[in-house]
Every structure is written in structure tokens, then in C-alpha cells.
Amino acid sequence: MLASDASTAVIIRRGPSRWTRLYVWNTRTDTILPGSWFAGRLYEWVSDLSPDGRHLVYLARNESKRRLHAAAEAFGKETTMWTWTAVCTPPWVKALGLWSAGPEGGGIWTSHHTLVLDHPASLVANQTRIQPVSFTVRGREGTEQIHVLVTSLERTGWQVTQRPERWFGSGKAGALVLRKGKLELRFAKSPHGRWEATYTWLGTEACPGLEQASWADFDQQGRLLVAKEGCLFAVRGAAFQELMDLNQDQPKRHAT
């Protein structure tokens, strides 16, 4: 995730499958700071980085008995938190603000310290577990839709070129399509119900290897950056320069 007002990015790296790690990436110097390991899943497409790159709002999931017991001990026996929305200071996952969630969650930054949660406004008070200090927070009102993915990408220069009638549509024919410069991004739903992102280079010059990318974008300096097979690359012409191999970064123990 790229910040819109700073040369900062946050990497959400999943792997092994039960673990996720956060990193902060200075895209000007290519300094990458590793942070918290999280036992569970962070959903990147409904998470958002503040414009100044200092805070992250994320949707998390962990259904382990240990996690559910810890939530009940901390917030009351009636509390069931297998998904939750949180605000943190990356690369650390520790919650500065915390809300229990259901099938929906995550949120959008409308300024450096103003956050709209993808939770119904009528439920936010009851869902609040940690009230964040120095932030203005509200839930969505009425039938308001918060399309975290599109709002976040548009803030960093992407433009929607195809918006299906049904959010997000179904299959390749009903894909959500965005463009940034010569880079095209398509979101489509797989036969297994998973959202898949596909990147295509629209320029006349070749950009081999982009088809296998799990993420691609132009950074704040205009460089084309690509993530694939667990590695980060800067693209110069047709050459891929490796910036970091995240496959070597493994947790000391596995989740149970």
C-alpha cells in the first residue's frame, strides 16, 4: 500500500499461510523495516494506509480458540472476535484503536487522522473495544457504501475505467478495471469465490514477467515496482532489479 503524501509504503506479506508480517518501505531510499508477525490473516484489499503513511487501518481474522479466549478475557465473556478492525502504527500491528467486526470491516482514511470505518454507524459504539486517541472516527451512514479498494487506489493515482453494475461483478467479463499510466489492473472473482488481481502492461515496449505479479504500481517517484513470487523488484526498461527477497523471512514458530 502506497501513501499518497509521503514516500512510504506498507507491505503486508503472507507466508507461511497462517502468518502475516508488516513492513514499512521507504520508496525513496528502498530501506525496508520489518515489523510485527501476526498469527492470522490481514485483508489487504479492505485495509488502508493514511495519506502521510503513519497509520494503517486493517481488517484481521483469527479463529483460533486461544485468540477467542483472549478476546473474551480482555473484553468480556460475551465478546466473540474472530474478525476485527484495528488502527496501528506500521510496521507494528499493535492496536491503537480496535473494533469487533463481522463479515464487513476495514476502513478508509479521509485525512491523516480522520477515519471512516466500514461498519454501520449504529453499531460502532457497541463494537468499540479500544477508543483511539487523537483520531476522529465514524461508521458508515445508512446505505452508504465504502469501497475501500477503489477509494484507496484512486487516492494514489489509479483511475477506474470499468465499474461493473454489481460490485465487483462476476468473472472476467464483470471485472473491476483500473488504469495508472500504462499499467492496467483487473479485479475478477475466481470460480472458487476468491478475488484475483491481474496486471497488464499497455505500453508499446515490452514488460516481461508482469503477468505473474501479485502486485504492481508506480511509486511516488514514478518507478514501476512489482512483487512476485515473494520478491520485490524495481523495473528499469525490460530488466527487473531485485530489491528484497521476503521468502527468507520466516517466523520463529508456527501458529497452532
Tab-separated table of C-alpha atoms in Angstrom:
chain	number	residue	atom	x	y	z
A	1	MET	CA	0.000	0.000	0.000
A	2	LEU	CA	1.408	3.377	-1.070
A	3	ALA	CA	0.983	6.593	0.904
A	4	SER	CA	-0.319	9.464	-1.204
A	5	ASP	CA	1.556	12.266	0.610
A	6	ALA	CA	4.854	10.593	1.559
A	7	SER	CA	7.485	8.286	0.066
A	8	THR	CA	6.216	5.459	2.235
A	9	ALA	CA	4.638	2.090	1.561
A	10	VAL	CA	3.415	-0.711	3.798
A	11	ILE	CA	3.941	-4.319	2.786
A	12	ILE	CA	1.549	-6.992	4.032
A	13	ARG	CA	3.389	-10.250	3.486
A	14	ARG	CA	1.509	-13.511	3.966
A	15	GLY	CA	3.577	-16.623	4.462
A	16	PRO	CA	3.624	-19.211	5.822
A	17	SER	CA	-0.131	-19.317	5.242
A	18	ARG	CA	-1.051	-18.935	8.920
A	19	TRP	CA	1.252	-15.954	9.400
A	20	THR	CA	1.358	-12.362	8.163
A	21	ARG	CA	4.094	-9.772	8.632
A	22	LEU	CA	4.104	-5.998	8.228
A	23	TYR	CA	6.978	-3.982	6.771
A	24	VAL	CA	7.473	-0.255	6.204
A	25	TRP	CA	9.188	0.593	2.936
A	26	ASN	CA	10.849	3.951	2.248
A	27	THR	CA	10.432	4.037	-1.524
A	28	ARG	CA	12.947	6.884	-1.902
A	29	THR	CA	15.831	5.028	-0.243
A	30	ASP	CA	14.468	1.464	-0.592
A	31	THR	CA	15.008	0.921	3.113
A	32	ILE	CA	12.613	-1.783	4.328
A	33	LEU	CA	11.911	-2.092	8.068
A	34	PRO	CA	10.403	-5.426	9.198
A	35	GLY	CA	7.836	-5.329	11.979
A	36	SER	CA	5.255	-7.490	13.703
A	37	TRP	CA	4.469	-11.078	12.891
A	38	PHE	CA	0.723	-11.659	13.137
A	39	ALA	CA	-0.788	-15.110	13.630
A	40	GLY	CA	-3.731	-14.855	11.254
A	41	ARG	CA	-4.834	-13.049	8.107
A	42	LEU	CA	-4.800	-9.333	7.313
A	43	TYR	CA	-7.067	-8.445	4.373
A	44	GLU	CA	-5.123	-6.004	2.245
A	45	TRP	CA	-7.925	-5.010	-0.130
A	46	VAL	CA	-10.138	-3.633	2.668
A	47	SER	CA	-7.243	-2.035	4.558
A	48	ASP	CA	-5.920	1.476	4.007
A	49	LEU	CA	-2.767	3.495	4.678
A	50	SER	CA	-3.161	7.082	5.872
A	51	PRO	CA	-2.032	9.754	3.372
A	52	ASP	CA	1.064	10.542	5.471
A	53	GLY	CA	1.931	6.841	5.748
A	54	ARG	CA	1.956	6.872	9.554
A	55	HIS	CA	-1.122	4.793	10.340
A	56	LEU	CA	-2.774	1.705	8.921
A	57	VAL	CA	-6.377	0.580	9.335
A	58	TYR	CA	-6.780	-3.128	8.698
A	59	LEU	CA	-9.267	-5.987	8.868
A	60	ALA	CA	-7.879	-9.067	10.626
A	61	ARG	CA	-9.070	-12.627	11.093
A	62	ASN	CA	-8.036	-15.364	13.516
A	63	GLU	CA	-10.469	-18.062	14.621
A	64	SER	CA	-8.129	-19.979	16.933
A	65	LYS	CA	-9.504	-20.953	20.347
A	66	ARG	CA	-6.593	-19.179	22.009
A	67	ARG	CA	-7.418	-15.890	20.261
A	68	LEU	CA	-11.137	-16.144	21.030
A	69	HIS	CA	-10.376	-16.902	24.684
A	70	ALA	CA	-8.003	-13.932	24.905
A	71	ALA	CA	-10.667	-11.594	23.491
A	72	ALA	CA	-13.247	-12.868	25.990
A	73	GLU	CA	-10.792	-12.377	28.852
A	74	ALA	CA	-9.911	-8.851	27.740
A	75	PHE	CA	-13.328	-7.519	26.708
A	76	GLY	CA	-15.926	-9.698	28.426
A	77	LYS	CA	-17.181	-13.248	28.144
A	78	GLU	CA	-19.937	-12.233	25.736
A	79	THR	CA	-17.345	-10.925	23.261
A	80	THR	CA	-16.661	-13.070	20.189
A	81	MET	CA	-13.937	-11.599	17.991
A	82	TRP	CA	-12.879	-13.828	15.129
A	83	THR	CA	-12.589	-10.753	12.872
A	84	TRP	CA	-11.787	-7.202	13.895
A	85	THR	CA	-10.816	-3.805	12.540
A	86	ALA	CA	-7.810	-2.054	14.057
A	87	VAL	CA	-5.635	1.026	13.657
A	88	CYS	CA	-1.890	0.602	14.124
A	89	THR	CA	1.420	2.352	13.551
A	90	PRO	CA	3.172	0.189	10.954
A	91	PRO	CA	5.242	-1.875	10.891
A	92	TRP	CA	3.767	-2.743	14.299
A	93	VAL	CA	0.382	-4.462	14.368
A	94	LYS	CA	-0.475	-3.456	17.954
A	95	ALA	CA	-3.905	-1.821	18.004
A	96	LEU	CA	-4.234	1.887	18.825
A	97	GLY	CA	-7.950	1.544	18.042
A	98	LEU	CA	-9.953	-1.686	17.942
A	99	TRP	CA	-13.466	-2.686	16.840
A	100	SER	CA	-15.072	-6.121	16.683
A	101	ALA	CA	-16.230	-6.957	13.156
A	102	GLY	CA	-18.335	-9.453	11.259
A	103	PRO	CA	-18.321	-10.168	7.518
A	104	GLU	CA	-17.566	-6.467	6.920
A	105	GLY	CA	-14.761	-4.365	8.302
A	106	GLY	CA	-11.729	-2.279	7.480
A	107	GLY	CA	-11.997	1.377	6.609
A	108	ILE	CA	-10.762	4.433	4.750
A	109	TRP	CA	-8.668	7.430	5.810
A	110	THR	CA	-10.211	10.718	4.688
A	111	SER	CA	-7.284	12.681	6.179
A	112	HIS	CA	-4.210	11.939	8.292
A	113	HIS	CA	-6.295	11.488	11.477
A	114	THR	CA	-9.863	11.047	10.208
A	115	LEU	CA	-11.179	7.549	9.595
A	116	VAL	CA	-14.433	6.128	8.220
A	117	LEU	CA	-14.941	2.520	9.283
A	118	ASP	CA	-16.717	0.059	7.016
A	119	HIS	CA	-19.045	-0.687	9.948
A	120	PRO	CA	-22.642	0.570	10.262
A	121	ALA	CA	-22.600	3.793	12.287
A	122	SER	CA	-25.326	2.420	14.551
A	123	LEU	CA	-23.038	-0.435	15.648
A	124	VAL	CA	-19.716	1.351	16.107
A	125	ALA	CA	-20.281	2.305	19.754
A	126	ASN	CA	-21.061	-1.307	20.713
A	127	GLN	CA	-18.196	-2.645	18.607
A	128	THR	CA	-15.550	-0.331	20.061
A	129	ARG	CA	-13.027	-2.218	22.179
A	130	ILE	CA	-10.223	0.368	22.231
A	131	GLN	CA	-11.082	4.004	21.557
A	132	PRO	CA	-8.180	5.588	19.653
A	133	VAL	CA	-6.733	8.843	20.976
A	134	SER	CA	-6.330	11.863	18.650
A	135	PHE	CA	-8.381	10.318	15.822
A	136	THR	CA	-11.819	11.225	14.513
A	137	VAL	CA	-13.704	8.004	13.753
A	138	ARG	CA	-17.185	7.315	12.396
A	139	GLY	CA	-19.028	4.413	10.808
A	140	ARG	CA	-20.834	4.445	7.503
A	141	GLU	CA	-24.263	6.040	7.410
A	142	GLY	CA	-27.442	4.413	6.091
A	143	THR	CA	-26.894	2.677	2.765
A	144	GLU	CA	-23.572	4.478	2.208
A	145	GLN	CA	-21.055	2.182	0.532
A	146	ILE	CA	-17.382	2.376	1.374
A	147	HIS	CA	-15.427	0.784	-1.441
A	148	VAL	CA	-12.104	0.700	0.356
A	149	LEU	CA	-10.165	-0.744	-2.552
A	150	VAL	CA	-11.243	1.837	-5.140
A	151	THR	CA	-11.045	4.820	-2.784
A	152	SER	CA	-7.542	3.865	-1.666
A	153	LEU	CA	-6.273	3.276	-5.197
A	154	GLU	CA	-7.829	6.458	-6.612
A	155	ARG	CA	-6.062	8.467	-3.914
A	156	THR	CA	-2.712	7.246	-5.273
A	157	GLY	CA	-3.444	7.952	-8.933
A	158	TRP	CA	-5.438	4.996	-10.256
A	159	GLN	CA	-8.494	5.703	-12.400
A	160	VAL	CA	-11.480	3.389	-12.815
A	161	THR	CA	-12.080	2.548	-16.489
A	162	GLN	CA	-14.717	-0.140	-15.945
A	163	ARG	CA	-17.031	-0.341	-12.969
A	164	PRO	CA	-19.426	-3.308	-13.138
A	165	GLU	CA	-23.058	-2.806	-12.235
A	166	ARG	CA	-22.751	-5.375	-9.473
A	167	TRP	CA	-19.939	-4.748	-7.020
A	168	PHE	CA	-17.359	-6.138	-8.009
A	169	GLY	CA	-19.079	-8.093	-10.732
A	170	SER	CA	-18.534	-11.746	-11.502
A	171	GLY	CA	-15.813	-13.343	-13.583
A	172	LYS	CA	-13.544	-11.687	-16.128
A	173	ALA	CA	-16.430	-10.150	-18.089
A	174	GLY	CA	-17.586	-8.298	-14.986
A	175	ALA	CA	-14.162	-7.273	-13.756
A	176	LEU	CA	-13.387	-4.022	-11.999
A	177	VAL	CA	-10.735	-2.361	-14.177
A	178	LEU	CA	-8.393	0.474	-13.213
A	179	ARG	CA	-5.538	2.183	-15.020
A	180	LYS	CA	-2.477	4.144	-13.891
A	181	GLY	CA	-0.259	5.331	-16.690
A	182	LYS	CA	0.491	2.318	-18.868
A	183	LEU	CA	-0.461	-0.143	-16.131
A	184	GLU	CA	-3.860	-1.834	-16.035
A	185	LEU	CA	-5.300	-3.651	-13.018
A	186	ARG	CA	-8.249	-6.045	-13.227
A	187	PHE	CA	-10.129	-7.490	-10.265
A	188	ALA	CA	-12.299	-10.508	-11.018
A	189	LYS	CA	-13.922	-13.225	-8.961
A	190	SER	CA	-12.499	-16.726	-9.441
A	191	PRO	CA	-14.704	-19.840	-9.697
A	192	HIS	CA	-13.696	-20.548	-6.094
A	193	GLY	CA	-15.026	-17.189	-4.884
A	194	ARG	CA	-11.651	-15.502	-4.449
A	195	TRP	CA	-10.829	-12.065	-5.763
A	196	GLU	CA	-7.930	-12.165	-8.198
A	197	ALA	CA	-5.809	-9.218	-9.317
A	198	THR	CA	-4.268	-9.277	-12.804
A	199	TYR	CA	-1.792	-6.678	-14.077
A	200	THR	CA	-1.251	-5.856	-17.756
A	201	TRP	CA	1.281	-3.528	-19.389
A	202	LEU	CA	-0.354	-1.330	-22.031
A	203	GLY	CA	2.788	0.306	-23.388
A	204	THR	CA	4.299	-0.496	-26.786
A	205	GLU	CA	7.586	-1.530	-25.151
A	206	ALA	CA	7.787	-4.952	-23.527
A	207	CYS	CA	7.475	-5.552	-19.797
A	208	PRO	CA	8.017	-9.324	-19.485
A	209	GLY	CA	7.110	-11.051	-16.231
A	210	LEU	CA	4.364	-8.656	-15.215
A	211	GLU	CA	1.696	-11.298	-15.801
A	212	GLN	CA	2.898	-13.258	-12.753
A	213	ALA	CA	2.865	-10.234	-10.455
A	214	SER	CA	0.899	-10.378	-7.215
A	215	TRP	CA	1.173	-6.564	-7.006
A	216	ALA	CA	2.431	-3.748	-9.223
A	217	ASP	CA	2.289	0.044	-9.050
A	218	PHE	CA	4.184	3.234	-9.805
A	219	ASP	CA	5.706	4.638	-6.630
A	220	GLN	CA	5.783	8.266	-5.527
A	221	GLN	CA	8.901	8.833	-7.668
A	222	GLY	CA	7.304	7.290	-10.770
A	223	ARG	CA	9.190	3.974	-10.699
A	224	LEU	CA	7.395	0.810	-11.702
A	225	LEU	CA	7.532	-1.628	-8.776
A	226	VAL	CA	6.499	-5.284	-8.904
A	227	ALA	CA	6.004	-8.027	-6.322
A	228	LYS	CA	6.021	-11.636	-7.472
A	229	GLU	CA	6.995	-14.993	-6.031
A	230	GLY	CA	7.724	-13.375	-2.669
A	231	CYS	CA	10.244	-10.841	-4.016
A	232	LEU	CA	10.116	-7.086	-4.642
A	233	PHE	CA	11.509	-5.610	-7.860
A	234	ALA	CA	12.085	-2.222	-9.429
A	235	VAL	CA	11.594	-2.339	-13.215
A	236	ARG	CA	14.025	-0.466	-15.436
A	237	GLY	CA	13.205	-0.943	-19.098
A	238	ALA	CA	12.781	-4.688	-19.517
A	239	ALA	CA	15.059	-5.507	-16.568
A	240	PHE	CA	13.834	-6.444	-13.086
A	241	GLN	CA	16.130	-5.320	-10.259
A	242	GLU	CA	15.505	-7.294	-7.059
A	243	LEU	CA	15.077	-5.079	-4.010
A	244	MET	CA	14.241	-7.714	-1.402
A	245	ASP	CA	13.542	-11.444	-1.160
A	246	LEU	CA	10.873	-11.893	1.525
A	247	ASN	CA	10.871	-15.670	1.179
A	248	GLN	CA	13.854	-15.828	3.525
A	249	ASP	CA	11.866	-14.112	6.272
A	250	GLN	CA	10.118	-16.762	8.361
A	251	PRO	CA	8.552	-16.709	11.857
A	252	LYS	CA	10.416	-18.483	14.645
A	253	ARG	CA	7.428	-20.661	15.399
A	254	HIS	CA	4.261	-21.683	13.572
A	255	ALA	CA	0.709	-20.876	14.663
A	256	THR	CA	-1.336	-23.604	16.298
